[in-house]
Short mmCIF file of C-alpha atoms and ligand atoms in Angstrom, two decimals:
data_model
loop_
_atom_site.label_atom_id
_atom_site.label_comp_id
_atom_site.label_asym_id
_atom_site.label_seq_id
_atom_site.Cartn_x
_atom_site.Cartn_y
_atom_site.Cartn_z
CA MET A 1 -6.79 77.53 -9.73
CA GLU A 2 -9.12 75.12 -11.56
CA LYS A 3 -10.00 72.09 -10.10
CA TYR A 4 -9.51 69.73 -13.25
CA PHE A 5 -6.21 70.03 -15.39
CA LEU A 6 -7.93 69.60 -18.50
CA LYS A 7 -11.50 70.40 -18.91
CA VAL A 8 -13.70 69.81 -22.21
CA GLU A 9 -16.93 72.10 -22.29
CA ASP A 10 -19.82 71.14 -24.44
CA LEU A 11 -17.76 70.25 -27.17
CA ALA A 12 -19.10 69.85 -30.77
CA ARG A 13 -17.55 69.07 -34.43
CA ARG A 14 -19.80 69.74 -37.56
CA PHE A 15 -19.04 68.83 -41.05
CA PRO A 16 -21.03 70.30 -43.86
CA SER A 17 -23.32 67.28 -45.39
CA ALA A 18 -22.48 65.63 -48.69
CA ARG A 19 -26.18 66.96 -50.08
CA GLY A 20 -25.87 70.63 -49.14
CA GLY A 21 -28.04 70.22 -46.10
CA PRO A 22 -27.38 71.56 -42.81
CA PRO A 23 -24.03 70.33 -41.30
CA LEU A 24 -24.05 66.87 -39.46
CA PRO A 25 -22.64 66.85 -36.00
CA VAL A 26 -19.96 63.97 -35.72
CA PHE A 27 -20.24 64.65 -32.12
CA GLU A 28 -21.76 67.36 -29.64
CA HIS A 29 -22.40 68.02 -26.14
CA VAL A 30 -19.40 66.34 -25.32
CA ASN A 31 -18.32 67.00 -21.78
CA PHE A 32 -15.25 65.55 -19.61
CA THR A 33 -12.51 66.21 -17.36
CA ILE A 34 -8.85 64.93 -16.65
CA GLU A 35 -7.00 65.45 -13.54
CA ARG A 36 -3.45 66.18 -13.34
CA GLY A 37 -1.59 62.92 -13.62
CA GLU A 38 -4.58 61.15 -14.77
CA PHE A 39 -4.37 58.23 -17.43
CA VAL A 40 -7.70 58.39 -19.48
CA CYS A 41 -8.68 56.00 -22.00
CA ILE A 42 -11.53 56.69 -24.79
CA ILE A 43 -13.41 53.82 -26.24
CA GLY A 44 -15.97 53.87 -29.06
CA HIS A 45 -17.16 52.53 -32.59
CA SER A 46 -14.75 53.61 -35.65
CA GLY A 47 -16.12 57.06 -36.67
CA CYS A 48 -17.39 58.16 -33.93
CA GLY A 49 -14.99 61.17 -33.66
CA LYS A 50 -12.45 60.10 -31.07
CA SER A 51 -9.42 61.09 -33.61
CA THR A 52 -11.55 64.72 -34.02
CA ILE A 53 -11.65 64.78 -30.16
CA LEU A 54 -7.89 64.28 -29.81
CA ASN A 55 -6.88 66.68 -32.66
CA ILE A 56 -9.09 69.42 -31.34
CA LEU A 57 -7.25 68.73 -27.51
CA ALA A 58 -4.02 69.07 -29.78
CA GLY A 59 -4.85 72.26 -31.10
CA LEU A 60 -4.75 70.75 -34.83
CA ASP A 61 -8.54 71.08 -35.30
CA GLU A 62 -11.03 73.60 -34.12
CA ALA A 63 -14.39 72.62 -32.67
CA SER A 64 -17.74 74.03 -34.06
CA ASP A 65 -18.62 74.76 -30.54
CA GLY A 66 -17.50 74.45 -26.83
CA LEU A 67 -14.05 74.90 -25.50
CA VAL A 68 -10.94 72.97 -24.20
CA ILE A 69 -9.29 74.46 -20.98
CA MET A 70 -5.78 73.05 -20.13
CA ASP A 71 -4.05 74.16 -17.05
CA GLY A 72 -6.00 77.27 -16.83
CA ARG A 73 -5.95 78.47 -20.60
CA GLU A 74 -8.01 78.07 -23.39
CA VAL A 75 -6.31 75.46 -26.03
CA ALA A 76 -5.97 77.56 -29.46
CA GLY A 77 -3.42 76.20 -31.81
CA PRO A 78 -0.82 73.62 -31.19
CA SER A 79 1.71 74.09 -28.57
CA LEU A 80 4.66 72.10 -27.25
CA ASP A 81 2.60 71.62 -23.98
CA ARG A 82 1.22 68.76 -25.67
CA GLY A 83 2.99 65.80 -27.17
CA VAL A 84 1.02 63.75 -29.73
CA VAL A 85 1.63 60.44 -30.99
CA PHE A 86 -0.50 59.46 -33.89
CA GLN A 87 -1.77 55.84 -35.07
CA GLY A 88 0.84 55.68 -38.07
CA HIS A 89 4.03 56.76 -36.77
CA ALA A 90 4.71 60.22 -38.66
CA LEU A 91 8.72 60.05 -38.20
CA MET A 92 10.63 61.85 -40.84
CA PRO A 93 11.90 59.42 -42.91
CA TRP A 94 15.14 61.06 -44.11
CA LEU A 95 16.33 61.62 -40.62
CA THR A 96 17.73 58.91 -38.24
CA ALA A 97 15.71 57.93 -34.88
CA LYS A 98 17.85 60.31 -32.98
CA LYS A 99 17.73 63.18 -35.27
CA ASN A 100 13.83 62.69 -35.28
CA VAL A 101 13.74 63.11 -31.57
CA GLU A 102 16.54 65.78 -31.58
CA PHE A 103 14.15 67.60 -33.94
CA ALA A 104 11.26 68.18 -31.39
CA VAL A 105 13.87 68.64 -28.81
CA ARG A 106 15.27 71.60 -30.05
CA SER A 107 11.89 73.19 -31.06
CA ARG A 108 11.24 72.97 -27.13
CA TRP A 109 14.42 74.36 -26.07
CA PRO A 110 15.62 76.48 -29.01
CA ASP A 111 18.56 77.95 -26.90
CA ALA A 112 19.94 74.46 -25.55
CA GLY A 113 23.74 73.22 -26.29
CA ARG A 114 24.59 70.49 -27.95
CA ALA A 115 25.58 68.30 -24.83
CA THR A 116 21.94 69.25 -23.19
CA ILE A 117 20.17 67.98 -26.61
CA ASP A 118 22.28 64.89 -26.76
CA GLU A 119 21.55 64.13 -23.25
CA ILE A 120 17.84 64.49 -23.56
CA CYS A 121 17.56 62.22 -26.86
CA ALA A 122 19.87 59.51 -25.16
CA ARG A 123 17.96 59.40 -22.23
CA TYR A 124 14.44 59.25 -23.93
CA LEU A 125 15.72 56.80 -26.70
CA ALA A 126 17.05 54.50 -23.58
CA LEU A 127 13.62 54.93 -21.87
CA VAL A 128 11.73 53.03 -24.59
CA GLY A 129 15.00 50.57 -25.26
CA LEU A 130 16.15 52.19 -28.37
CA GLU A 131 19.88 52.95 -27.27
CA GLY A 132 21.13 50.75 -29.98
CA ALA A 133 19.13 52.13 -32.97
CA ALA A 134 19.53 55.82 -32.46
CA ASP A 135 21.25 55.93 -35.79
CA LYS A 136 18.93 54.11 -37.72
CA LYS A 137 16.32 55.43 -40.29
CA PRO A 138 12.73 54.79 -39.80
CA ALA A 139 13.12 52.32 -42.66
CA GLU A 140 15.79 50.62 -41.13
CA LEU A 141 13.34 49.92 -38.08
CA SER A 142 10.55 47.34 -37.06
CA GLY A 143 6.74 48.78 -36.60
CA GLY A 144 7.14 48.39 -32.91
CA MET A 145 10.73 50.36 -33.08
CA LYS A 146 9.23 53.06 -35.15
CA GLN A 147 6.43 53.51 -32.94
CA ARG A 148 8.80 53.50 -29.70
CA VAL A 149 10.67 56.44 -31.75
CA GLY A 150 7.30 58.43 -31.84
CA ILE A 151 6.71 57.82 -28.32
CA ALA A 152 10.18 58.96 -27.14
CA ARG A 153 9.70 62.03 -29.06
CA ALA A 154 6.55 62.99 -27.33
CA PHE A 155 7.94 62.49 -24.21
CA ALA A 156 11.22 63.95 -24.98
CA ILE A 157 9.58 67.67 -25.07
CA GLU A 158 8.20 67.05 -21.39
CA PRO A 159 4.76 67.82 -22.36
CA LYS A 160 1.92 68.87 -19.90
CA MET A 161 0.00 66.37 -21.57
CA LEU A 162 0.22 63.32 -23.67
CA LEU A 163 -1.98 62.79 -26.52
CA LEU A 164 -2.17 59.15 -28.15
CA ASP A 165 -4.04 58.08 -31.14
CA GLU A 166 -4.23 54.22 -30.93
CA PRO A 167 -0.41 54.14 -30.84
CA PHE A 168 -0.09 50.32 -30.42
CA GLY A 169 -2.87 49.57 -33.08
CA ALA A 170 -0.74 48.49 -36.03
CA LEU A 171 1.61 46.46 -33.59
CA ASP A 172 1.68 42.55 -33.18
CA ALA A 173 0.46 41.50 -29.66
CA LEU A 174 3.84 40.61 -28.05
CA THR A 175 5.50 44.12 -29.07
CA ARG A 176 2.21 45.99 -28.00
CA GLY A 177 2.62 44.19 -24.73
CA VAL A 178 6.17 45.19 -24.21
CA ILE A 179 5.24 48.88 -25.04
CA GLN A 180 2.30 48.95 -22.96
CA ASP A 181 4.62 47.62 -20.20
CA GLU A 182 7.07 50.38 -21.10
CA LEU A 183 4.46 53.24 -20.85
CA LEU A 184 2.95 52.09 -17.48
CA LYS A 185 6.23 52.22 -16.28
CA ILE A 186 6.98 55.91 -17.54
CA CYS A 187 3.82 57.25 -16.50
CA ALA A 188 4.29 55.79 -12.83
CA ALA A 189 8.02 57.38 -12.88
CA THR A 190 6.93 60.69 -14.44
CA GLY A 191 2.91 61.45 -13.14
CA GLN A 192 2.43 61.87 -17.05
CA THR A 193 -1.23 63.10 -17.72
CA VAL A 194 -2.41 60.77 -20.75
CA PHE A 195 -5.48 61.06 -23.21
CA MET A 196 -5.22 57.92 -25.30
CA ILE A 197 -7.80 56.57 -27.94
CA THR A 198 -7.89 52.51 -28.30
CA HIS A 199 -10.17 49.99 -29.47
CA ASP A 200 -8.78 47.50 -27.12
CA VAL A 201 -10.79 47.12 -24.06
CA ASP A 202 -8.11 45.30 -22.51
CA GLU A 203 -5.40 47.87 -23.29
CA ALA A 204 -7.85 50.11 -21.78
CA ILE A 205 -8.12 48.11 -18.52
CA LEU A 206 -4.45 47.86 -18.12
CA LEU A 207 -3.69 51.26 -18.57
CA ALA A 208 -6.19 53.84 -17.64
CA ASP A 209 -7.63 55.32 -14.40
CA LYS A 210 -10.89 56.21 -16.17
CA ILE A 211 -12.46 54.86 -19.27
CA LEU A 212 -14.64 57.42 -21.37
CA LEU A 213 -17.22 55.43 -23.11
CA MET A 214 -18.14 57.67 -26.50
CA SER A 215 -21.47 56.47 -28.22
CA ASN A 216 -22.18 56.16 -32.18
CA GLY A 217 -22.35 59.03 -34.29
CA PRO A 218 -23.80 61.21 -35.88
CA GLY A 219 -24.13 63.25 -32.68
CA ALA A 220 -22.03 60.82 -30.65
CA ARG A 221 -21.10 62.02 -27.09
CA ILE A 222 -19.43 60.58 -24.00
CA ALA A 223 -22.21 58.28 -22.60
CA GLU A 224 -20.55 57.10 -19.36
CA VAL A 225 -17.51 57.43 -17.65
CA VAL A 226 -16.12 54.20 -15.79
CA VAL A 227 -13.81 54.40 -13.07
CA ASN A 228 -11.38 51.79 -13.23
CA THR A 229 -10.83 50.64 -9.61
CA LEU A 230 -8.45 47.68 -10.56
CA PRO A 231 -5.56 48.38 -7.94
CA ARG A 232 -1.84 49.63 -9.40
CA PRO A 233 0.88 48.44 -9.95
CA ARG A 234 -1.08 46.48 -12.71
CA SER A 235 0.58 43.59 -14.45
CA ARG A 236 -0.52 42.66 -17.77
CA ASN A 237 0.12 38.63 -16.97
CA ALA A 238 -2.14 38.98 -13.73
CA ILE A 239 -4.78 41.44 -13.86
CA HIS A 240 -7.19 38.89 -15.50
CA ARG A 241 -7.25 37.24 -12.31
CA ASP A 242 -8.50 40.18 -10.26
CA PRO A 243 -12.15 39.77 -9.31
CA GLN A 244 -13.22 43.26 -10.43
CA TYR A 245 -11.68 42.38 -14.13
CA TYR A 246 -14.50 40.42 -16.02
CA PRO A 247 -17.23 42.72 -14.64
CA ILE A 248 -15.42 45.94 -15.92
CA ARG A 249 -14.49 44.17 -19.14
CA ASN A 250 -18.18 42.94 -19.78
CA HIS A 251 -19.74 46.24 -18.61
CA LEU A 252 -17.10 48.04 -21.54
CA VAL A 253 -17.89 45.24 -23.97
CA ASP A 254 -21.60 45.31 -23.51
CA PHE A 255 -21.35 48.96 -23.96
CA LEU A 256 -20.00 48.59 -27.58
CA VAL A 257 -22.26 45.87 -28.38
CA SER A 258 -25.43 47.62 -27.60
CA ARG A 259 -25.60 50.70 -25.37
CA SER A 260 -23.32 52.65 -27.78
CA LYS A 261 -26.31 52.88 -30.21
CA ASP A 262 -28.63 54.15 -27.73
CA PHE A 263 -27.97 58.12 -28.21
CA THR A 264 -28.90 59.61 -31.47
CA ALA A 265 -28.31 62.89 -33.22
CA LYS A 266 -31.18 64.25 -31.27
CA PRO A 267 -30.41 64.66 -27.49
CA PRO A 268 -33.00 62.93 -25.28
CA ALA A 269 -35.67 65.27 -23.88
CA ASP A 270 -34.41 65.61 -20.60
CA TYR A 271 -30.70 65.82 -21.92
CA ASP A 272 -28.71 68.51 -19.80
CA PRO A 273 -25.59 69.24 -21.19
CA LEU A 274 -24.25 70.77 -18.13
CA ARG A 275 -24.93 67.72 -16.24
CA PRO A 276 -21.98 65.28 -16.09
CA PRO A 277 -22.14 61.74 -17.79
CA LEU A 278 -23.12 58.78 -15.65
CA VAL A 279 -20.48 57.82 -13.69
CA THR A 280 -19.61 54.15 -12.62
CA PRO A 281 -17.50 54.08 -9.67
CA GLY A 282 -16.15 50.67 -10.20
CA LEU A 283 -18.08 47.67 -10.95
CA THR A 284 -19.18 45.20 -8.17
CA ASP A 285 -21.68 43.08 -9.68
CA THR A 286 -20.83 39.26 -10.95
CA ALA A 287 -20.46 38.66 -14.55
CA PRO A 288 -23.14 35.96 -15.74
CA ALA A 289 -21.31 33.18 -17.00
CA ILE A 290 -23.20 33.28 -20.23
CA GLN A 291 -21.76 36.60 -20.93
CA THR A 292 -18.28 35.31 -20.42
CA SER A 293 -18.76 32.39 -22.74
CA ILE A 294 -20.35 34.89 -25.46
CA LEU A 295 -17.28 36.88 -25.10
CA GLN A 296 -14.91 33.79 -25.56
CA SER A 297 -16.79 32.92 -28.82
CA GLN A 298 -16.00 36.53 -30.15
CA GLY A 299 -12.27 36.06 -29.52
CA ALA A 300 -9.73 36.40 -26.39
CA THR A 301 -9.29 40.35 -26.94
CA ALA A 302 -12.99 41.58 -28.19
CA ARG A 303 -11.53 44.32 -30.41
CA LEU A 304 -13.63 46.38 -32.84
CA ALA A 305 -13.02 47.11 -36.17
P1 LIG B 1 -12.53 57.77 -35.02
O1 LIG B 1 -11.28 58.25 -34.71
O2 LIG B 1 -13.66 57.84 -33.86
O3 LIG B 1 -12.57 56.46 -35.86
P2 LIG B 1 -12.86 60.65 -36.57
O4 LIG B 1 -12.56 61.16 -35.65
O5 LIG B 1 -11.58 60.03 -37.27
O6 LIG B 1 -13.49 59.02 -35.86
O7 LIG B 1 -13.63 60.55 -37.53
C1 LIG B 1 -15.19 60.96 -37.43
C2 LIG B 1 -16.16 61.37 -38.16
O8 LIG B 1 -16.11 62.49 -38.73
C3 LIG B 1 -16.18 60.38 -39.48
O9 LIG B 1 -17.50 59.94 -39.57
C4 LIG B 1 -15.41 61.00 -40.46
O10 LIG B 1 -15.96 60.48 -41.69
C5 LIG B 1 -15.95 62.42 -40.47
N1 LIG B 1 -14.74 63.39 -40.57
C6 LIG B 1 -13.59 63.58 -39.91
N2 LIG B 1 -12.86 64.47 -40.68
C7 LIG B 1 -13.70 64.72 -41.64
C8 LIG B 1 -13.54 66.21 -42.78
N3 LIG B 1 -12.46 67.02 -43.03
N4 LIG B 1 -14.87 66.37 -43.32
C9 LIG B 1 -15.87 65.52 -43.49
N5 LIG B 1 -16.08 64.59 -42.53
C10 LIG B 1 -14.85 64.69 -41.65
MG1 LIG B 2 -9.37 57.62 -35.24
#
């Protein structure tokens, strides 16, 4: 029995360079693990390769090097073991909310009867608060509702792992908060294993057990793993009062502002790809006041482009 539910080993993805030179690695030597039931967020600047990693985990893209082992088997091609929520909702526009979910449920359980399928669709639409919108087509739904249908669809196939690519990025702050709360509840109830890309450090601190910090590309890698020691259950309206909140938040923002540039395409001379990245188990240092004021001047949510 593998110790980890998901193991990513020395992963690299190269694309041909524009001028016909040697292929350029978007990222390389990417190593990390996810335990069963763990909620892992990945943060890094735009273009560092987060979506590419998620697509490789989904089996929708192939790595140039390295491998992904999930639940004891190598990931090779897409599978209903993994539910994906893309940044755009990716719903079929000619189908109602219910039919969009049903399409996935039928693929997962081709032999299920009408009553079973109806029950599963109703249960997952209710879970995301869309009981009343089952018969509406995507064009009749708000952005937040469409995104919820996407989440219901991913959950309805009861995947071993949920892969979320900035699923709330396009939503207004209020809707984002509501869906974050729903996701927290669902994960607490089901013990779902999640890999989620976000550019919102506050979202990562609210949701994640572990936050992977990805350096800038080319040649990006997982530079640090921050273990989020804020106790659960967490509430969006109260976590900022926890004394650990700002130290963790400052650590993440400092990474994005400066340390994310420290890695280059050429690994440092002493870099050992088999050595796990630096793990920061919670953070205990107190935040210097000056950092806090810099953050405030940058805006309350410190989001990336
Ligand atoms: P992120 O999700 O972190 O913003 P992506 O994974 O979407 O980043 O992309 C990482 C990098 O890979 C980008 O610089 C992008 O231009 C490059 N890239 C992605 N797909 C291709 C492709 N098919 N051909 C060439 N370059 C690509
Ligand atoms: Mg992306």
